XYZ file of C-alpha atoms in Angstrom:
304
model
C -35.554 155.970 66.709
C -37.664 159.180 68.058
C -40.450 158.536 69.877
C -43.173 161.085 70.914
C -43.973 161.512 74.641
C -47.732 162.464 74.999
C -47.502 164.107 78.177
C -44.334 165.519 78.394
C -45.007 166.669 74.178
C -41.207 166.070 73.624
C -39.355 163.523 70.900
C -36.648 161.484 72.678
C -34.486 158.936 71.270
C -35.756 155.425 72.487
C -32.881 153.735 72.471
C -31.525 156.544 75.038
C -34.310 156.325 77.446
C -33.832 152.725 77.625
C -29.986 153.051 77.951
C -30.742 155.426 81.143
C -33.333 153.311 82.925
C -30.603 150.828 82.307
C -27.866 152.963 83.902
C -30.028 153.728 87.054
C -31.544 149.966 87.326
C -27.946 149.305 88.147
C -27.490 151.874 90.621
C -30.420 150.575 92.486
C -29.188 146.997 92.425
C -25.398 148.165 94.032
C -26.363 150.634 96.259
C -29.977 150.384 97.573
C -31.235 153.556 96.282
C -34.232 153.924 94.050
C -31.702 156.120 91.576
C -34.273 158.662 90.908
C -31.563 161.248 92.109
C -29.771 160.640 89.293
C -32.387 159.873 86.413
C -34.452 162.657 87.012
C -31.787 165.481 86.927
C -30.718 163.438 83.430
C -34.512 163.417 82.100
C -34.375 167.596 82.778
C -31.145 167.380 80.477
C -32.510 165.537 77.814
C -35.693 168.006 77.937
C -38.210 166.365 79.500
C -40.121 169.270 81.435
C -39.349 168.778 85.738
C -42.977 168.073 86.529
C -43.281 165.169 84.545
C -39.822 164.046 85.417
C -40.547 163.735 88.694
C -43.898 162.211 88.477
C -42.732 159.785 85.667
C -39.583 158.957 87.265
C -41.412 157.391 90.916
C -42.750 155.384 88.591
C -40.165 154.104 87.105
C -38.201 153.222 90.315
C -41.218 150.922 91.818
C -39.731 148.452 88.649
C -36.563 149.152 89.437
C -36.656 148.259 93.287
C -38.981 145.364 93.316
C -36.333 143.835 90.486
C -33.838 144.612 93.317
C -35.664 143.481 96.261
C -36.411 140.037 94.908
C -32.427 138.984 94.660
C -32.112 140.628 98.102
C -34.732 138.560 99.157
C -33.221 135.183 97.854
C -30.486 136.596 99.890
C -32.274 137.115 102.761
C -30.498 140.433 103.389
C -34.141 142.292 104.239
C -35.561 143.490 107.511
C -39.076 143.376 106.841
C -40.375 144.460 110.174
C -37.646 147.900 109.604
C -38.935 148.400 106.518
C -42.143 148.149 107.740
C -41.726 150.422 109.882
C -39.929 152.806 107.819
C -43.288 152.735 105.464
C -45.586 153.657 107.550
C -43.637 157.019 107.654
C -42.809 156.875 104.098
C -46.900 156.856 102.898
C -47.594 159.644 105.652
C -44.553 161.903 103.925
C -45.971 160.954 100.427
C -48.929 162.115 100.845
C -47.848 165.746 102.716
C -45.045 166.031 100.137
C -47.751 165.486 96.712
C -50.039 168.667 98.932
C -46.720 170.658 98.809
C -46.206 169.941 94.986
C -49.806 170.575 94.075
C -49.564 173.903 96.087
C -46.273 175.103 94.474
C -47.452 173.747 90.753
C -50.767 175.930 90.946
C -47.942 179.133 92.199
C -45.872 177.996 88.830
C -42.979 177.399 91.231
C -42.775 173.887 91.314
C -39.565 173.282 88.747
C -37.295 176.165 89.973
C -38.097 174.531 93.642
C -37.381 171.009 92.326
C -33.920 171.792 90.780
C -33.066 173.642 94.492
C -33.885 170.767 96.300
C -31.584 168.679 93.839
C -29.196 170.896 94.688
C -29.384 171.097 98.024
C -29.736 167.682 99.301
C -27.561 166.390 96.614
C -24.682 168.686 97.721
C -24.738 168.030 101.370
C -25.172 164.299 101.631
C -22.490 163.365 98.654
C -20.490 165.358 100.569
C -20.634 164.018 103.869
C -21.036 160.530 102.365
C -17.477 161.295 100.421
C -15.808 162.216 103.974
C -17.294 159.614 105.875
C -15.958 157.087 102.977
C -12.893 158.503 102.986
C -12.258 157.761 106.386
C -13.188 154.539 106.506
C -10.956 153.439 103.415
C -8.310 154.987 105.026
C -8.940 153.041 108.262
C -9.386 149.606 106.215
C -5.611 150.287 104.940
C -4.032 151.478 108.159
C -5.270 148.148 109.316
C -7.894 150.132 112.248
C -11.392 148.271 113.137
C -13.952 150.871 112.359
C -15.989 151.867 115.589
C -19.910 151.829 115.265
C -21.393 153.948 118.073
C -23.265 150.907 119.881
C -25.147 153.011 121.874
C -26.133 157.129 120.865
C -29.403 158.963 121.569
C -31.611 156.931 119.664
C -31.280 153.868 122.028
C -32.618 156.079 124.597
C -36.152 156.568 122.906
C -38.996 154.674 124.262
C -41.700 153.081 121.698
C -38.720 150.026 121.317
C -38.767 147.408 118.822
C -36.620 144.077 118.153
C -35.269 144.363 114.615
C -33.834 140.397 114.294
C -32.679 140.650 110.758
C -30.490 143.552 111.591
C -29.717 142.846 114.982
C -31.093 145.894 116.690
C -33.604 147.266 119.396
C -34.386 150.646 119.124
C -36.793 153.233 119.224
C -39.624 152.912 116.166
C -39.455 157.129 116.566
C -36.106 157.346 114.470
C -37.188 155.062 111.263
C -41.084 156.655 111.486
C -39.271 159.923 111.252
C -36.440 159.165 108.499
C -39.628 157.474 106.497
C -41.322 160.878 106.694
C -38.700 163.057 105.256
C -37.940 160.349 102.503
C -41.712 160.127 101.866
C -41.830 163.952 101.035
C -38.792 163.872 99.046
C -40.455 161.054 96.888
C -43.255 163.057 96.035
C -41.280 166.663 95.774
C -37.944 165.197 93.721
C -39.347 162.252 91.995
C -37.061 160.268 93.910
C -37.101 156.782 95.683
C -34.715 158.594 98.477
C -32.283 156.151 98.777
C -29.639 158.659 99.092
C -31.135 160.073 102.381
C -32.500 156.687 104.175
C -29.217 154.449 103.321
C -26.843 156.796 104.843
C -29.680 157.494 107.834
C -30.140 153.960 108.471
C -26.199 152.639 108.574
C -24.893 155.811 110.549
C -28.351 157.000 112.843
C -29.960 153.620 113.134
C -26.861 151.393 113.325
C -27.832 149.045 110.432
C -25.230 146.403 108.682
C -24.253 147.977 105.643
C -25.859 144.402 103.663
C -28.866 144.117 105.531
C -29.935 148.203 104.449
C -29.677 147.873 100.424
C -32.182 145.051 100.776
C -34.616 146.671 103.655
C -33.973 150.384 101.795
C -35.703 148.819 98.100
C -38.266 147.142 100.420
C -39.435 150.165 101.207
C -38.763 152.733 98.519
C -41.291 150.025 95.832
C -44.281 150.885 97.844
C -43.533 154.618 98.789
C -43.287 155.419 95.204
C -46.015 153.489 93.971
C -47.730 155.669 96.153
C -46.649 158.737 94.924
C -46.952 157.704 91.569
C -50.541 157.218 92.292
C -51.074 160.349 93.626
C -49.240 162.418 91.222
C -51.159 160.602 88.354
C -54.934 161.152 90.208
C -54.128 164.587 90.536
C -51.459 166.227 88.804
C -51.869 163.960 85.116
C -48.125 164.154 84.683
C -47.146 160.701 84.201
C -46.281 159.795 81.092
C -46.813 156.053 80.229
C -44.584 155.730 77.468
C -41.653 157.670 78.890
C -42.321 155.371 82.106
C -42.471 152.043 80.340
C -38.872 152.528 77.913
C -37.295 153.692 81.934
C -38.932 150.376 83.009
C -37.945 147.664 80.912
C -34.167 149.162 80.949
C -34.054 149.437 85.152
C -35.341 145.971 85.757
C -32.602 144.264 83.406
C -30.086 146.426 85.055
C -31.338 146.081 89.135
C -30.319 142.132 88.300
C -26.745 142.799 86.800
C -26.243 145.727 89.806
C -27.151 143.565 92.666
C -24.437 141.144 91.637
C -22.024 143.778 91.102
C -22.599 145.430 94.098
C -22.044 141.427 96.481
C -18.634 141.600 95.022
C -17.746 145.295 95.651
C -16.330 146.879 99.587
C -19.094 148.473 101.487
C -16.547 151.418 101.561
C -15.822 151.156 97.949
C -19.972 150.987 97.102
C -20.224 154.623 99.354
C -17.404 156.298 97.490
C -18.696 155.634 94.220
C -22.559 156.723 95.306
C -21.037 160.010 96.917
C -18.875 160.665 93.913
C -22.185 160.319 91.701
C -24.587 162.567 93.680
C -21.753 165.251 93.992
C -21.589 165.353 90.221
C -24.993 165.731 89.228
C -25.227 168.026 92.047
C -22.468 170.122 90.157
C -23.899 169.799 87.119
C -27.186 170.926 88.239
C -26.163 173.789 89.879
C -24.676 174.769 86.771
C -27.439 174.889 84.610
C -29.297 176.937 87.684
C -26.214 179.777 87.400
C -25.331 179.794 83.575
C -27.909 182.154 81.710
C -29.599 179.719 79.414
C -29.275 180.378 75.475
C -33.316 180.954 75.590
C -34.156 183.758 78.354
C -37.849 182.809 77.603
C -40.440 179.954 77.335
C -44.013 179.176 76.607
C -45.290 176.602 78.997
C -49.203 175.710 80.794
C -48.300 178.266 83.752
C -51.877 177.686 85.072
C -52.926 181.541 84.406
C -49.178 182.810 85.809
């Protein structure tokens, strides 16, 4: 069943957006992440232009998450006051990261710089997440405890605040700062940036591994309804339709993910995430170094 996208002014199969936003609605329930780092590189392959991907996708993820949140919630396996925390930077990065965009869309740069960034990010923290899981699977079956740094340079910050939920007191500087950067990367990549702030908050902030899926989705449902909001005020590259079929499919699978992910390793839940973003980061980079079977296309360069 084809249905036309307005704003995007592309035919997709319904059934196959709806089959995606169920594939990442899942992601977001095991592992905390918004999953827009995986359904946005998969809207670019099914043809849906990267401006409205990204745009599109944030919004898409706010359903996702808050479908999440609420069974991590009946779990009580959220830090409110962290996520908090980590929103307040998230809004502020938003906000700078939509300027960037705006700046880079006028220069007809934006979707070379958004498939880079994919790239980029994707390759270097699947990569490090892949080691780092490695290593602790191997240590589970050797029968070795696995050492958390109690104490590193961000317990020597001032601004300190008592996290209860996850058992902390630290420095508000760190989460403020890892909000940021996941703030801009919400409003650049169209993603919730789970990928960046789960791996940030276990290994830099010292979080339990079940308190940061909960406190991660906390925080990613307002950051992108933020960016969403922006992107749709001043870009007009949201495309309802598109949004609503990634919707209804991500908050049917956030439930079935979240109770996939309580009965999965924390070790085994990192492998699988690393082994994900490495091969969409692959994939991307592919399409960036193949020639493409069209050398040239007529798009709305703004004048360029």
């Amino acid at each position: 069943m084809q249905i036309y996208l307005p704003i995007a002014e592309v035919s997709v199969n319904a059934f196959l957006l709806l089959g995606l936003g169920g594939l990442v609605g899942v992601l977001s329930g095991m592992f905390g992440v918004g999953g827009g780092f995986l359904m946005t590189p998969l809207l670019f392959f099914i043809g849906i232009p990267p401006a409205v991907a990204v745009a599109t996708e944030a919004n898409q993820i706010v359903a996702s998450s808050f479908s999440g949140v609420l069974a991590h919630l009946r779990r009580k396996t959220v830090d409110l006051r962290m996520g908090t925390v980590l929103l307040i930077g998230g809004l502020i990065g938003a906000a700078l990261g939509v300027i960037v965009f705006n700046y880079l869309k006028s220069l007809g740069q934006v979707d070379l710089l958004v498939k880079l960034c994919y790239v980029v990010f994707l390759g270097i923290i699947g990569g490090m997440m892949f080691v780092e899981s490695l290593k602790a699977i191997r240590n589970t079956r050797s029968g070795k405890a696995p050492k958390r740094k109690k104490h590193n340079w961000v317990h020597g910050l001032p601004l300190k605040m008592r996290f209860r939920t996850s058992g902390l007191y630290i420095s508000v500087i760190p989460p403020l700062i890892v909000g940021v950067c996941v703030g801009i990367l919400a409003a650049i990549m169209g993603v919730g940036g789970g990928f960046i702030m789960v791996p940030a908050m276990i290994y830099l902030l010292g979080m339990p591994t079940k308190v940061v899926v909960g406190t991660s989705l906390f925080q990613i449902i307002f950051v992108t309804a933020f960016t969403t909001m922006l992107h749709a005020t001043t870009n007009y590259t949201v495309d309802v339709a598109l949004a609503v079929l990634l919707l209804v499919g991500g908050v049917i699978g956030a439930q079935v993910g979240t109770t996939i992910g309580t009965r999965m390793k924390a070790e085994q839940l990192r492998i699988l995430l690393a082994l994900m973003v490495l091969a969409v980061c692959f994939k991307l980079a592919l399409d960036l170094l193949i020639m493409p079977s069209e050398l040239y296309s007529i798009g709305n360069g703004g004048g360029h």
